[in-house]
Amino acid sequence: MASEDTPLMLQWRDVKSRHPDALVFFRVGDFYELFNEDAVEGSKLLDLTLTSRNNGASRAPLAGIPAHALEGYLRRLVALGRRVAICDQVEDPALAKGLVKREVTEMVTPGAVFADALLDARRNNYLAALAGDAAGEGSVGFALADLSTGELSVRRVPWEELPDALGAAEPAELLLPRSWELFPVPGAAGCTLTYRADWLFDPRAATEELARLFRVANLAGWGFEAGDDSLAAACGALAAYLAEVQPAGAVALRPPRVERAGLAMALDEMTRRNLELVEPLRGGGGVEGTLLGVLDEALTPMGCRLLRRRLLAPLLDVEAINARLDAVAELADDDGARRDARAALAEVRDLERLAVKVGAGRATPREMLALSASLARVPLLRAALADARAPLLAEHLEGLDPLDEVREAIDATVDPAAPGEPGVIRPGRSAELDELRAVHDGAVDFIARLQSRERERTGIASLKVGFNRVFGYYLEVGRSHAGRVPADYHRKQTLANAERYYTPELKEWEEKVLGAEEKVAALEQRLFAELRLDVAREVPRIQAVAEQVAGVDVLAALAEAAVRRDYVRPEVDAGFALELRGARHPVVETMMPREAFIPNDVSLDHAARVMILTGPNMAGKSTVLRQVGLAVLMAQVGSFVAARAARIGLVDRIFTRVGASDNLVRGQSTFMVEMNETASILHAATARSLVLLDEIGRGTSTWDGLSVATATTEHLHDALLAKTIFATHYHELTRLAERLPGVVNFSVAVREVGEDIVFLRRLVPGGADRSYGVEVARLAGLPPEVVARARQVLLELEAAARPHAAVAAPPPVVQLGLFDAGLHPLVERLRAVDPNSLTPLQALALLAELVEAARK
Ligand code: ADP
Ligand code: MG
């Protein structure tokens, strides 16, 4: 019962009551302890041993972690989406009267983390906030901040696009008004939800909070307009939250960037995942097997993060795309410039995160040195770009401020030889410090020389001078010589076989050493803090440089990828036509030996806008489909593409759908989901869209599926006029081309070799005449008798369907005659054979017998 709580437990309860939704890490000595419900939950999440602690008359559940292991545990909890309140001892326990004072010194939440150990350098860690639109326009204000880089942006998002917006940013934590607890926010399933009081999302309160935080009079200077209430509200709520949980972090935020719709292509979840842009279909977290994995030649952490963001936000403006392509082309052509730029970039550390640490007063001496070393590369990067002609490169060059004063200030202060403390300040930086150090070193020296003098004076050859933390300096004499020490020796400590003494002289010098040490440490700390404050004033400039560096890094990375992987510059225009020559799948080709991937040509235009792509299973249909989507996406991102030549008419959206049974993304996928997704394409696609449908309609019975597929294709062809590729194993769909002028048939060629098929992986005009399912089954190792029976059933089915299928009648296949009705005695004879049970000799005898019978 609470009334029987010990004082410690009362203190804990007080803290916990103020952080009810966080695990409280309560510092007790060298441990962080978790109590009660936190102990129960923490022990489960972190595999800690659950014990109990005597709490007055009752016992309280208890679990603890060693303080030095804090970061590892925080990482796990944050990954699990939990919040932690770190409650430290804020006074020296040795000096405390009664219970040590404790306070929450830091809140660590999934969206509000600073420490490198808790972050992935290659991607942003976002905290998002949503605020409702008072105007009721069916949209929300969507603010996004990365505390570790200082980025803050906000935009308006229509409700129906919210899942895509959340999916692309993957925020670790999402702030919502408390009153939204009652309904699910679409697309928010993956993130930690943090509900905050509604008034914090009030546009007025939020605007005031922003103005206060950034010390501005109003928000107009950042591009907020009348009617942007929900944008200001989301931004302000987010800033207020940060100011509360991570005050230092909020201070390091950059002013919000207001993003207007229409700049970037929205990519829905299915498209993002099926094209495997930044995450492999099978999950797992890495970028292996994704487009990002193939293009990721960026050398700086901020470049890596920017590349990832760009892949998820292709451009919609021909001019902007070509500006990027010009820059990539120039760097791809100019090996020298590219090499020099990349050599400079390779040594640049995470300027964005370093800037934030400086701004938040958290940068260590080592980090200050990393900042200076990174800035030292900027002139080299400038030199590499000095002759750049592409306007975008020239713009970056212009923005690459080497910040010489900042670098010089750091270099003049921090000693690279001893960036740990003490000794962090360079000799020569402060006369006062140098003097104190001289005093200190002189005193240490004097004490060291004392040893030989005292040996001489006492005649004890084994006498030595020593030091330890508790007793300070001493003169040590073996026990056997203890009788010979002079009168001015005072006993300090007795060991098993030695005595330790001090003399008034030693004591005096010891005080000099310790006094100087203390002063040196204090002065060093002050000088370092001063430096950090000076540099903190330049944080906005450092952040601006970081942005330029990231921009150059991404362009150089795309150029490097283009050269290494033999990509071509696409011609991007506002036309409709899409034309790829010798196109490859940029990811699949890296998984096979060089040249093993077979390139293909694909073109779509008004007259041939819907391609029905047929061919047996495993022929390469899905690969062709995806490589077209990837080529368009890469082009609009400003990258070269995996082809010999490419002309790409700008698209407004890329839609990719994979039929339920082929859909690896979702275990729970059903025909219903597949149809939902198809419906959403049919509603959202325009004539400018690229629609890629892979085996849609497969999740149900053949005739149902065929009907849905036919109707969908007709709609895309007649009403939407979108560029479409429909990969299907329903070869029946090929007959649409007879009725619909904009439909063309292509198939991925296979060659029949006897009863086998060989995959040629080549796209050829014309539809597949049949599905080759039986041949593929055979290749897959189905027992021969099952394969033979399958052929027989197929023929019967086809014969039955023939009256309706006069046009698509399969050509007579000679080999199949052999197995026709299964009546031929030779066939009967063969069917009875089990090849596995024959010896080679028996097989030969059987073969001879069969040949003889056949000749008769
Ligand atoms: P489908 O969709 O027709 O069943 P996929 O597109 O999934 O076939 O391709 C099956 C496999 O064939 C791929 O995993 C890849 O290994 C290989 N493949 C596909 N296209 C090519 C190509 N153009 N060149 C070489 N191998 C290819
Ligand atoms: Mg497929």
Short mmCIF file of N, CA, C and O and ligand atoms in Angstrom, two decimals, residues 583-585 588 592 596-600 614-627 662 694-695 698 727 748 759-762, ligand 1:
data_model
loop_
_atom_site.label_atom_id
_atom_site.label_comp_id
_atom_site.label_asym_id
_atom_site.label_seq_id
_atom_site.Cartn_x
_atom_site.Cartn_y
_atom_site.Cartn_z
N ALA A 583 16.89 -2.39 -72.45
CA ALA A 583 16.69 -2.08 -71.03
C ALA A 583 16.93 -3.32 -70.16
O ALA A 583 16.61 -4.44 -70.55
N ARG A 584 17.51 -3.08 -69.00
CA ARG A 584 17.73 -4.17 -68.03
C ARG A 584 17.04 -3.83 -66.72
O ARG A 584 16.72 -2.68 -66.46
N HIS A 585 16.89 -4.84 -65.91
CA HIS A 585 16.40 -4.61 -64.54
C HIS A 585 17.63 -4.29 -63.69
O HIS A 585 18.51 -5.13 -63.51
N VAL A 588 18.05 -6.92 -60.67
CA VAL A 588 18.20 -8.34 -61.05
C VAL A 588 19.52 -8.56 -61.78
O VAL A 588 20.20 -9.56 -61.58
N MET A 592 23.31 -11.58 -61.25
CA MET A 592 23.79 -12.64 -62.11
C MET A 592 25.13 -12.23 -62.70
O MET A 592 25.51 -11.07 -62.62
N ALA A 596 24.91 -11.66 -68.34
CA ALA A 596 23.97 -12.78 -68.35
C ALA A 596 22.53 -12.28 -68.47
O ALA A 596 21.65 -12.99 -68.96
N PHE A 597 22.29 -11.08 -68.04
CA PHE A 597 20.94 -10.54 -68.12
C PHE A 597 20.64 -10.16 -69.56
O PHE A 597 21.45 -9.51 -70.22
N ILE A 598 19.46 -10.57 -70.04
CA ILE A 598 19.13 -10.30 -71.44
C ILE A 598 18.33 -9.01 -71.55
O ILE A 598 17.24 -8.92 -71.00
N PRO A 599 18.90 -7.99 -72.25
CA PRO A 599 18.21 -6.71 -72.36
C PRO A 599 17.00 -6.81 -73.29
O PRO A 599 16.95 -7.68 -74.15
N ASN A 600 16.05 -5.92 -73.09
CA ASN A 600 14.84 -5.92 -73.91
C ASN A 600 14.44 -4.51 -74.32
O ASN A 600 14.77 -3.54 -73.64
N THR A 614 2.46 -11.75 -72.19
CA THR A 614 2.19 -13.13 -71.84
C THR A 614 3.47 -13.95 -71.89
O THR A 614 4.50 -13.49 -72.38
N GLY A 615 3.36 -15.15 -71.44
CA GLY A 615 4.52 -16.04 -71.41
C GLY A 615 4.39 -16.94 -70.21
O GLY A 615 3.69 -16.61 -69.26
N PRO A 616 5.05 -18.09 -70.28
CA PRO A 616 4.91 -19.03 -69.17
C PRO A 616 5.48 -18.46 -67.87
O PRO A 616 6.22 -17.48 -67.88
N ASN A 617 5.09 -19.11 -66.82
CA ASN A 617 5.64 -18.81 -65.52
C ASN A 617 7.16 -18.85 -65.59
O ASN A 617 7.71 -19.71 -66.26
N MET A 618 7.80 -17.92 -64.93
CA MET A 618 9.28 -17.88 -64.88
C MET A 618 9.92 -17.36 -66.16
O MET A 618 11.15 -17.33 -66.28
N ALA A 619 9.10 -16.92 -67.13
CA ALA A 619 9.68 -16.48 -68.39
C ALA A 619 10.43 -15.15 -68.21
O ALA A 619 11.42 -14.89 -68.88
N GLY A 620 9.92 -14.32 -67.32
CA GLY A 620 10.57 -13.02 -67.12
C GLY A 620 9.59 -11.86 -67.26
O GLY A 620 10.00 -10.71 -67.45
N LYS A 621 8.30 -12.14 -67.16
CA LYS A 621 7.29 -11.09 -67.33
C LYS A 621 7.38 -10.03 -66.23
O LYS A 621 7.46 -8.84 -66.50
N SER A 622 7.38 -10.49 -64.99
CA SER A 622 7.42 -9.54 -63.87
C SER A 622 8.69 -8.70 -63.94
O SER A 622 8.70 -7.52 -63.57
N THR A 623 9.76 -9.30 -64.40
CA THR A 623 11.02 -8.58 -64.46
C THR A 623 10.94 -7.44 -65.48
O THR A 623 11.35 -6.31 -65.21
N VAL A 624 10.37 -7.73 -66.66
CA VAL A 624 10.21 -6.69 -67.68
C VAL A 624 9.35 -5.55 -67.13
O VAL A 624 9.68 -4.37 -67.24
N LEU A 625 8.25 -5.95 -66.53
CA LEU A 625 7.30 -4.98 -65.99
C LEU A 625 7.97 -4.04 -65.00
O LEU A 625 7.86 -2.83 -65.06
N ARG A 626 8.72 -4.62 -64.09
CA ARG A 626 9.37 -3.81 -63.05
C ARG A 626 10.49 -2.97 -63.64
O ARG A 626 10.74 -1.86 -63.19
N GLN A 627 11.17 -3.52 -64.63
CA GLN A 627 12.30 -2.74 -65.13
C GLN A 627 11.80 -1.49 -65.85
O GLN A 627 12.48 -0.46 -65.84
N ASP A 662 0.58 -13.84 -56.28
CA ASP A 662 1.99 -13.59 -56.55
C ASP A 662 2.55 -12.55 -55.59
O ASP A 662 3.69 -12.15 -55.71
N ASP A 694 0.51 -6.83 -62.60
CA ASP A 694 1.17 -8.12 -62.69
C ASP A 694 0.24 -9.21 -62.17
O ASP A 694 0.01 -9.31 -60.97
N GLU A 695 -0.29 -9.99 -63.10
CA GLU A 695 -1.14 -11.12 -62.73
C GLU A 695 -2.35 -10.72 -61.90
O GLU A 695 -2.73 -11.41 -60.96
N ARG A 698 -5.70 -13.11 -60.62
CA ARG A 698 -5.30 -14.48 -60.46
C ARG A 698 -5.83 -15.09 -59.17
O ARG A 698 -5.87 -16.31 -59.03
N ALA A 727 0.98 -7.88 -67.23
CA ALA A 727 1.61 -9.18 -67.36
C ALA A 727 0.64 -10.24 -66.87
O ALA A 727 0.04 -10.08 -65.81
N VAL A 748 7.16 -13.07 -73.64
CA VAL A 748 8.55 -13.36 -73.37
C VAL A 748 8.80 -14.73 -73.96
O VAL A 748 8.15 -15.72 -73.60
N PHE A 759 13.96 -20.95 -71.61
CA PHE A 759 13.60 -19.55 -71.44
C PHE A 759 14.58 -18.68 -72.19
O PHE A 759 15.77 -18.71 -71.92
N LEU A 760 14.07 -17.89 -73.13
CA LEU A 760 14.96 -17.02 -73.90
C LEU A 760 15.05 -15.63 -73.28
O LEU A 760 15.93 -14.87 -73.61
N ARG A 761 14.10 -15.29 -72.39
CA ARG A 761 14.07 -14.00 -71.71
C ARG A 761 13.97 -12.84 -72.69
O ARG A 761 14.36 -11.74 -72.37
N ARG A 762 13.53 -13.14 -73.92
CA ARG A 762 13.47 -12.07 -74.92
C ARG A 762 12.03 -11.68 -75.17
O ARG A 762 11.16 -12.53 -75.34
P1 ADP B 1 7.51 -14.41 -64.58
O1 ADP B 1 6.95 -13.18 -64.00
O2 ADP B 1 7.28 -14.49 -66.05
O3 ADP B 1 7.06 -15.63 -63.91
P2 ADP B 1 10.00 -13.43 -63.57
O4 ADP B 1 10.00 -12.07 -64.16
O5 ADP B 1 9.66 -13.57 -62.15
O6 ADP B 1 9.09 -14.40 -64.43
O7 ADP B 1 11.45 -14.00 -63.87
C1 ADP B 1 11.88 -15.20 -63.35
C2 ADP B 1 13.39 -15.22 -63.26
O8 ADP B 1 13.96 -15.18 -64.55
C3 ADP B 1 13.97 -14.00 -62.59
O9 ADP B 1 14.03 -14.18 -61.23
C4 ADP B 1 15.33 -13.86 -63.18
O10 ADP B 1 16.26 -14.65 -62.46
C5 ADP B 1 15.18 -14.47 -64.54
N1 ADP B 1 15.09 -13.42 -65.56
C6 ADP B 1 14.01 -12.66 -65.83
N2 ADP B 1 14.27 -11.80 -66.84
C7 ADP B 1 15.53 -12.04 -67.23
C8 ADP B 1 16.38 -11.49 -68.25
N3 ADP B 1 15.95 -10.52 -69.07
N4 ADP B 1 17.63 -11.98 -68.38
C9 ADP B 1 18.06 -12.95 -67.55
N5 ADP B 1 17.31 -13.50 -66.58
C10 ADP B 1 16.06 -13.07 -66.40
#
